[in-house]
mmCIF file with all atom_site columns, C-alpha atoms and ligand atoms in Angstrom:
data_model
loop_
_atom_site.group_PDB
_atom_site.id
_atom_site.type_symbol
_atom_site.label_atom_id
_atom_site.label_alt_id
_atom_site.label_comp_id
_atom_site.label_asym_id
_atom_site.label_entity_id
_atom_site.label_seq_id
_atom_site.pdbx_PDB_ins_code
_atom_site.Cartn_x
_atom_site.Cartn_y
_atom_site.Cartn_z
_atom_site.occupancy
_atom_site.B_iso_or_equiv
_atom_site.pdbx_formal_charge
_atom_site.auth_seq_id
_atom_site.auth_comp_id
_atom_site.auth_asym_id
_atom_site.auth_atom_id
_atom_site.pdbx_PDB_model_num
ATOM   1   C  CA  . MET A 1 1   ? 217.166 -13.253 306.550 1.00 0.00 ? 1   MET A CA  1
ATOM   2   C  CA  . PRO A 1 2   ? 215.665 -10.086 308.064 1.00 0.00 ? 2   PRO A CA  1
ATOM   3   C  CA  . GLY A 1 3   ? 215.371 -7.157  305.646 1.00 0.00 ? 3   GLY A CA  1
ATOM   4   C  CA  . TYR A 1 4   ? 216.692 -3.633  306.067 1.00 0.00 ? 4   TYR A CA  1
ATOM   5   C  CA  . ASN A 1 5   ? 213.494 -2.290  307.664 1.00 0.00 ? 5   ASN A CA  1
ATOM   6   C  CA  . THR A 1 6   ? 213.227 -5.227  310.060 1.00 0.00 ? 6   THR A CA  1
ATOM   7   C  CA  . HIS A 1 7   ? 216.787 -4.488  311.203 1.00 0.00 ? 7   HIS A CA  1
ATOM   8   C  CA  . ARG A 1 8   ? 215.967 -0.785  311.608 1.00 0.00 ? 8   ARG A CA  1
ATOM   9   C  CA  . ILE A 1 9   ? 212.776 -1.363  313.612 1.00 0.00 ? 9   ILE A CA  1
ATOM   10  C  CA  . PHE A 1 10  ? 214.469 -3.974  315.810 1.00 0.00 ? 10  PHE A CA  1
ATOM   11  C  CA  . ASN A 1 11  ? 217.470 -1.686  316.433 1.00 0.00 ? 11  ASN A CA  1
ATOM   12  C  CA  . TYR A 1 12  ? 215.418 1.387   317.334 1.00 0.00 ? 12  TYR A CA  1
ATOM   13  C  CA  . ILE A 1 13  ? 213.061 -0.521  319.652 1.00 0.00 ? 13  ILE A CA  1
ATOM   14  C  CA  . ILE A 1 14  ? 216.021 -2.042  321.519 1.00 0.00 ? 14  ILE A CA  1
ATOM   15  C  CA  . PHE A 1 15  ? 217.841 1.314   321.605 1.00 0.00 ? 15  PHE A CA  1
ATOM   16  C  CA  . ILE A 1 16  ? 214.849 3.203   323.048 1.00 0.00 ? 16  ILE A CA  1
ATOM   17  C  CA  . ALA A 1 17  ? 214.230 0.393   325.570 1.00 0.00 ? 17  ALA A CA  1
ATOM   18  C  CA  . ALA A 1 18  ? 217.927 0.410   326.581 1.00 0.00 ? 18  ALA A CA  1
ATOM   19  C  CA  . VAL A 1 19  ? 218.008 4.208   326.958 1.00 0.00 ? 19  VAL A CA  1
ATOM   20  C  CA  . LEU A 1 20  ? 214.847 4.136   329.117 1.00 0.00 ? 20  LEU A CA  1
ATOM   21  C  CA  . ALA A 1 21  ? 216.197 1.212   331.192 1.00 0.00 ? 21  ALA A CA  1
ATOM   22  C  CA  . VAL A 1 22  ? 219.516 2.985   331.770 1.00 0.00 ? 22  VAL A CA  1
ATOM   23  C  CA  . TYR A 1 23  ? 217.774 6.271   332.590 1.00 0.00 ? 23  TYR A CA  1
ATOM   24  C  CA  . TYR A 1 24  ? 215.242 4.878   335.065 1.00 0.00 ? 24  TYR A CA  1
ATOM   25  C  CA  . SER A 1 25  ? 217.608 2.391   336.731 1.00 0.00 ? 25  SER A CA  1
ATOM   26  C  CA  . GLY A 1 26  ? 220.187 5.103   337.349 1.00 0.00 ? 26  GLY A CA  1
ATOM   27  C  CA  . ILE A 1 27  ? 223.033 2.675   336.454 1.00 0.00 ? 27  ILE A CA  1
ATOM   28  C  CA  . LEU A 1 28  ? 224.658 5.191   334.152 1.00 0.00 ? 28  LEU A CA  1
ATOM   29  C  CA  . HIS A 1 29  ? 224.192 8.914   333.890 1.00 0.00 ? 29  HIS A CA  1
ATOM   30  C  CA  . LEU A 1 30  ? 224.416 10.250  330.336 1.00 0.00 ? 30  LEU A CA  1
ATOM   31  C  CA  . SER A 1 31  ? 224.301 13.989  329.723 1.00 0.00 ? 31  SER A CA  1
ATOM   32  C  CA  . PRO A 1 32  ? 221.957 15.216  326.972 1.00 0.00 ? 32  PRO A CA  1
ATOM   33  C  CA  . VAL A 1 33  ? 225.001 15.771  324.698 1.00 0.00 ? 33  VAL A CA  1
ATOM   34  C  CA  . GLN A 1 34  ? 226.324 12.259  325.366 1.00 0.00 ? 34  GLN A CA  1
ATOM   35  C  CA  . LEU A 1 35  ? 222.862 10.834  324.670 1.00 0.00 ? 35  LEU A CA  1
ATOM   36  C  CA  . LEU A 1 36  ? 222.736 12.774  321.407 1.00 0.00 ? 36  LEU A CA  1
ATOM   37  C  CA  . VAL A 1 37  ? 226.210 11.516  320.413 1.00 0.00 ? 37  VAL A CA  1
ATOM   38  C  CA  . ILE A 1 38  ? 225.450 7.847   321.171 1.00 0.00 ? 38  ILE A CA  1
ATOM   39  C  CA  . GLY A 1 39  ? 222.106 8.251   319.372 1.00 0.00 ? 39  GLY A CA  1
ATOM   40  C  CA  . LEU A 1 40  ? 223.908 9.677   316.332 1.00 0.00 ? 40  LEU A CA  1
ATOM   41  C  CA  . GLY A 1 41  ? 226.423 6.806   316.357 1.00 0.00 ? 41  GLY A CA  1
ATOM   42  C  CA  . PHE A 1 42  ? 223.589 4.306   316.715 1.00 0.00 ? 42  PHE A CA  1
ATOM   43  C  CA  . TYR A 1 43  ? 221.703 5.948   313.824 1.00 0.00 ? 43  TYR A CA  1
ATOM   44  C  CA  . ILE A 1 44  ? 224.799 5.856   311.573 1.00 0.00 ? 44  ILE A CA  1
ATOM   45  C  CA  . GLY A 1 45  ? 225.439 2.240   312.645 1.00 0.00 ? 45  GLY A CA  1
ATOM   46  C  CA  . THR A 1 46  ? 221.846 1.267   311.848 1.00 0.00 ? 46  THR A CA  1
ATOM   47  C  CA  . GLU A 1 47  ? 221.360 3.140   308.591 1.00 0.00 ? 47  GLU A CA  1
ATOM   48  C  CA  . PHE A 1 48  ? 224.774 3.361   306.904 1.00 0.00 ? 48  PHE A CA  1
ATOM   49  C  CA  . VAL A 1 49  ? 227.620 1.432   308.537 1.00 0.00 ? 49  VAL A CA  1
ATOM   50  C  CA  . THR A 1 50  ? 225.856 -1.926  308.775 1.00 0.00 ? 50  THR A CA  1
ATOM   51  C  CA  . PRO A 1 51  ? 227.193 -5.476  308.382 1.00 0.00 ? 51  PRO A CA  1
ATOM   52  C  CA  . ASP A 1 52  ? 225.202 -5.717  305.123 1.00 0.00 ? 52  ASP A CA  1
ATOM   53  C  CA  . LEU A 1 53  ? 227.608 -3.345  303.345 1.00 0.00 ? 53  LEU A CA  1
ATOM   54  C  CA  . ASP A 1 54  ? 229.099 -6.631  302.114 1.00 0.00 ? 54  ASP A CA  1
ATOM   55  C  CA  . ILE A 1 55  ? 226.247 -6.977  299.532 1.00 0.00 ? 55  ILE A CA  1
ATOM   56  C  CA  . ASP A 1 56  ? 224.037 -4.791  297.290 1.00 0.00 ? 56  ASP A CA  1
ATOM   57  C  CA  . SER A 1 57  ? 221.866 -4.000  300.315 1.00 0.00 ? 57  SER A CA  1
ATOM   58  C  CA  . SER A 1 58  ? 219.593 -1.043  301.026 1.00 0.00 ? 58  SER A CA  1
ATOM   59  C  CA  . ALA A 1 59  ? 222.270 0.246   303.418 1.00 0.00 ? 59  ALA A CA  1
ATOM   60  C  CA  . TYR A 1 60  ? 224.851 0.087   300.610 1.00 0.00 ? 60  TYR A CA  1
ATOM   61  C  CA  . LYS A 1 61  ? 222.447 1.944   298.263 1.00 0.00 ? 61  LYS A CA  1
ATOM   62  C  CA  . ARG A 1 62  ? 221.818 4.623   300.915 1.00 0.00 ? 62  ARG A CA  1
ATOM   63  C  CA  . TRP A 1 63  ? 225.395 5.791   300.381 1.00 0.00 ? 63  TRP A CA  1
ATOM   64  C  CA  . GLY A 1 64  ? 224.124 7.269   297.084 1.00 0.00 ? 64  GLY A CA  1
ATOM   65  C  CA  . ARG A 1 65  ? 226.884 8.640   294.885 1.00 0.00 ? 65  ARG A CA  1
ATOM   66  C  CA  . LEU A 1 66  ? 229.423 7.826   297.583 1.00 0.00 ? 66  LEU A CA  1
ATOM   67  C  CA  . ARG A 1 67  ? 228.644 4.112   297.356 1.00 0.00 ? 67  ARG A CA  1
ATOM   68  C  CA  . PHE A 1 68  ? 231.715 3.578   295.157 1.00 0.00 ? 68  PHE A CA  1
ATOM   69  C  CA  . LEU A 1 69  ? 233.717 4.105   298.377 1.00 0.00 ? 69  LEU A CA  1
ATOM   70  C  CA  . MET A 1 70  ? 232.157 0.891   299.705 1.00 0.00 ? 70  MET A CA  1
ATOM   71  C  CA  . LEU A 1 71  ? 233.001 -1.196  296.617 1.00 0.00 ? 71  LEU A CA  1
ATOM   72  C  CA  . PRO A 1 72  ? 236.406 -2.386  297.914 1.00 0.00 ? 72  PRO A CA  1
ATOM   73  C  CA  . TYR A 1 73  ? 234.720 -3.333  301.189 1.00 0.00 ? 73  TYR A CA  1
ATOM   74  C  CA  . LYS A 1 74  ? 232.104 -5.374  299.305 1.00 0.00 ? 74  LYS A CA  1
ATOM   75  C  CA  . TRP A 1 75  ? 234.811 -7.100  297.250 1.00 0.00 ? 75  TRP A CA  1
ATOM   76  C  CA  . LEU A 1 76  ? 236.929 -7.859  300.318 1.00 0.00 ? 76  LEU A CA  1
ATOM   77  C  CA  . PHE A 1 77  ? 234.258 -9.287  302.596 1.00 0.00 ? 77  PHE A CA  1
ATOM   78  C  CA  . LYS A 1 78  ? 232.026 -12.220 301.749 1.00 0.00 ? 78  LYS A CA  1
ATOM   79  C  CA  . HIS A 1 79  ? 228.428 -11.849 302.889 1.00 0.00 ? 79  HIS A CA  1
ATOM   80  C  CA  . ARG A 1 80  ? 227.709 -12.890 306.467 1.00 0.00 ? 80  ARG A CA  1
ATOM   81  C  CA  . GLN A 1 81  ? 231.261 -13.931 307.222 1.00 0.00 ? 81  GLN A CA  1
ATOM   82  C  CA  . SER A 1 82  ? 233.799 -11.668 308.971 1.00 0.00 ? 82  SER A CA  1
ATOM   83  C  CA  . SER A 1 83  ? 231.626 -8.585  308.247 1.00 0.00 ? 83  SER A CA  1
ATOM   84  C  CA  . HIS A 1 84  ? 229.003 -10.181 310.502 1.00 0.00 ? 84  HIS A CA  1
ATOM   85  C  CA  . ASN A 1 85  ? 231.399 -10.896 313.361 1.00 0.00 ? 85  ASN A CA  1
ATOM   86  C  CA  . ILE A 1 86  ? 229.835 -9.407  316.491 1.00 0.00 ? 86  ILE A CA  1
ATOM   87  C  CA  . PHE A 1 87  ? 233.221 -8.334  317.914 1.00 0.00 ? 87  PHE A CA  1
ATOM   88  C  CA  . TYR A 1 88  ? 235.445 -7.091  315.112 1.00 0.00 ? 88  TYR A CA  1
ATOM   89  C  CA  . GLY A 1 89  ? 232.971 -6.657  312.207 1.00 0.00 ? 89  GLY A CA  1
ATOM   90  C  CA  . ALA A 1 90  ? 232.054 -3.107  313.270 1.00 0.00 ? 90  ALA A CA  1
ATOM   91  C  CA  . ILE A 1 91  ? 235.666 -2.281  314.213 1.00 0.00 ? 91  ILE A CA  1
ATOM   92  C  CA  . VAL A 1 92  ? 236.867 -3.238  310.706 1.00 0.00 ? 92  VAL A CA  1
ATOM   93  C  CA  . ARG A 1 93  ? 234.124 -1.085  309.114 1.00 0.00 ? 93  ARG A CA  1
ATOM   94  C  CA  . ILE A 1 94  ? 234.975 1.871   311.377 1.00 0.00 ? 94  ILE A CA  1
ATOM   95  C  CA  . LEU A 1 95  ? 238.686 1.533   310.509 1.00 0.00 ? 95  LEU A CA  1
ATOM   96  C  CA  . TYR A 1 96  ? 237.829 1.248   306.812 1.00 0.00 ? 96  TYR A CA  1
ATOM   97  C  CA  . ILE A 1 97  ? 235.735 4.451   306.838 1.00 0.00 ? 97  ILE A CA  1
ATOM   98  C  CA  . THR A 1 98  ? 238.237 6.249   309.100 1.00 0.00 ? 98  THR A CA  1
ATOM   99  C  CA  . ALA A 1 99  ? 240.995 5.457   306.573 1.00 0.00 ? 99  ALA A CA  1
ATOM   100 C  CA  . ILE A 1 100 ? 238.878 6.959   303.748 1.00 0.00 ? 100 ILE A CA  1
ATOM   101 C  CA  . ILE A 1 101 ? 238.089 10.096  305.789 1.00 0.00 ? 101 ILE A CA  1
ATOM   102 C  CA  . ALA A 1 102 ? 241.757 10.469  306.834 1.00 0.00 ? 102 ALA A CA  1
ATOM   103 C  CA  . ALA A 1 103 ? 242.901 10.067  303.205 1.00 0.00 ? 103 ALA A CA  1
ATOM   104 C  CA  . LEU A 1 104 ? 240.407 12.724  301.993 1.00 0.00 ? 104 LEU A CA  1
ATOM   105 C  CA  . TYR A 1 105 ? 241.410 15.026  304.849 1.00 0.00 ? 105 TYR A CA  1
ATOM   106 C  CA  . TYR A 1 106 ? 245.071 14.531  303.960 1.00 0.00 ? 106 TYR A CA  1
ATOM   107 C  CA  . LEU A 1 107 ? 244.408 15.286  300.276 1.00 0.00 ? 107 LEU A CA  1
ATOM   108 C  CA  . ILE A 1 108 ? 242.625 18.532  301.195 1.00 0.00 ? 108 ILE A CA  1
ATOM   109 C  CA  . PHE A 1 109 ? 244.681 19.809  304.155 1.00 0.00 ? 109 PHE A CA  1
ATOM   110 C  CA  . LYS A 1 110 ? 248.033 18.016  303.646 1.00 0.00 ? 110 LYS A CA  1
ATOM   111 C  CA  . SER A 1 111 ? 248.004 16.887  307.270 1.00 0.00 ? 111 SER A CA  1
ATOM   112 C  CA  . LEU A 1 112 ? 246.124 14.322  309.358 1.00 0.00 ? 112 LEU A CA  1
ATOM   113 C  CA  . PRO A 1 113 ? 243.192 15.413  311.566 1.00 0.00 ? 113 PRO A CA  1
ATOM   114 C  CA  . LEU A 1 114 ? 244.712 13.999  314.765 1.00 0.00 ? 114 LEU A CA  1
ATOM   115 C  CA  . GLU A 1 115 ? 245.384 17.395  316.367 1.00 0.00 ? 115 GLU A CA  1
ATOM   116 C  CA  . ASN A 1 116 ? 241.806 18.514  315.658 1.00 0.00 ? 116 ASN A CA  1
ATOM   117 C  CA  . ILE A 1 117 ? 240.098 15.749  317.637 1.00 0.00 ? 117 ILE A CA  1
ATOM   118 C  CA  . LEU A 1 118 ? 238.818 17.876  320.504 1.00 0.00 ? 118 LEU A CA  1
ATOM   119 C  CA  . PHE A 1 119 ? 236.422 15.583  322.349 1.00 0.00 ? 119 PHE A CA  1
ATOM   120 C  CA  . PRO A 1 120 ? 237.814 12.045  322.352 1.00 0.00 ? 120 PRO A CA  1
ATOM   121 C  CA  . VAL A 1 121 ? 235.167 10.981  324.914 1.00 0.00 ? 121 VAL A CA  1
ATOM   122 C  CA  . HIS A 1 122 ? 232.431 11.879  322.446 1.00 0.00 ? 122 HIS A CA  1
ATOM   123 C  CA  . ILE A 1 123 ? 234.189 10.001  319.656 1.00 0.00 ? 123 ILE A CA  1
ATOM   124 C  CA  . ILE A 1 124 ? 234.312 6.890   321.861 1.00 0.00 ? 124 ILE A CA  1
ATOM   125 C  CA  . ILE A 1 125 ? 230.612 7.268   322.751 1.00 0.00 ? 125 ILE A CA  1
ATOM   126 C  CA  . PHE A 1 126 ? 229.818 7.740   319.037 1.00 0.00 ? 126 PHE A CA  1
ATOM   127 C  CA  . LEU A 1 127 ? 231.735 4.551   318.163 1.00 0.00 ? 127 LEU A CA  1
ATOM   128 C  CA  . VAL A 1 128 ? 229.939 2.645   320.948 1.00 0.00 ? 128 VAL A CA  1
ATOM   129 C  CA  . GLY A 1 129 ? 226.680 3.654   319.236 1.00 0.00 ? 129 GLY A CA  1
ATOM   130 C  CA  . ILE A 1 130 ? 227.866 2.217   315.902 1.00 0.00 ? 130 ILE A CA  1
ATOM   131 C  CA  . ILE A 1 131 ? 229.189 -0.970  317.532 1.00 0.00 ? 131 ILE A CA  1
ATOM   132 C  CA  . ALA A 1 132 ? 225.922 -1.494  319.484 1.00 0.00 ? 132 ALA A CA  1
ATOM   133 C  CA  . ALA A 1 133 ? 223.810 -1.033  316.332 1.00 0.00 ? 133 ALA A CA  1
ATOM   134 C  CA  . ASN A 1 134 ? 226.013 -3.510  314.428 1.00 0.00 ? 134 ASN A CA  1
ATOM   135 C  CA  . ALA A 1 135 ? 225.875 -6.044  317.278 1.00 0.00 ? 135 ALA A CA  1
ATOM   136 C  CA  . LEU A 1 136 ? 222.045 -5.919  317.255 1.00 0.00 ? 136 LEU A CA  1
ATOM   137 C  CA  . HIS A 1 137 ? 222.116 -6.486  313.480 1.00 0.00 ? 137 HIS A CA  1
ATOM   138 C  CA  . VAL A 1 138 ? 224.261 -9.612  313.909 1.00 0.00 ? 138 VAL A CA  1
ATOM   139 C  CA  . ILE A 1 139 ? 222.056 -10.858 316.772 1.00 0.00 ? 139 ILE A CA  1
ATOM   140 C  CA  . LEU A 1 140 ? 218.892 -10.464 314.661 1.00 0.00 ? 140 LEU A CA  1
ATOM   141 C  CA  . ASP A 1 141 ? 220.581 -12.220 311.709 1.00 0.00 ? 141 ASP A CA  1
ATOM   142 C  CA  . GLY A 1 142 ? 221.431 -15.053 314.115 1.00 0.00 ? 142 GLY A CA  1
ATOM   143 C  CA  . ILE A 1 143 ? 217.793 -15.417 315.233 1.00 0.00 ? 143 ILE A CA  1
ATOM   144 C  CA  . PHE A 1 144 ? 216.381 -15.691 311.673 1.00 0.00 ? 144 PHE A CA  1
HETATM 145 ZN ZN1 . LIG B 2 .   ? 223.097 -8.974  307.839 1.00 0.00 ? 201 LIG B ZN1 1
#
């Protein structure tokens, strides 16, 4: 089973190669802001919102004092089962964290943040970054 750093190195090499391939092939034009947003999503997906949140992993520990928020996730998902599904594993994690953020937002502001989402395109690009990072994690787990 590849360790946390192996996953990180693999993810960043593939990400940089993919960005260069997309840039030089001209298939897709990403603005600097869009590139920054997908890079941020990919970083979050590689470092924090990984499939290995289902165990006492380095990614889980990186949540620091907030790691208690991931406890229910760890209890709900057995290691390397649905959390490591290449299609809905990342979606479930994103929904899980979105629910926590929405609940905190509601507790503080007594309303939901829906009307404050100004750039839905950037949110989608950000989520694509997380999903791509999680997919690479599952692929590397499948190789080793
Ligand atoms: Zn894994």
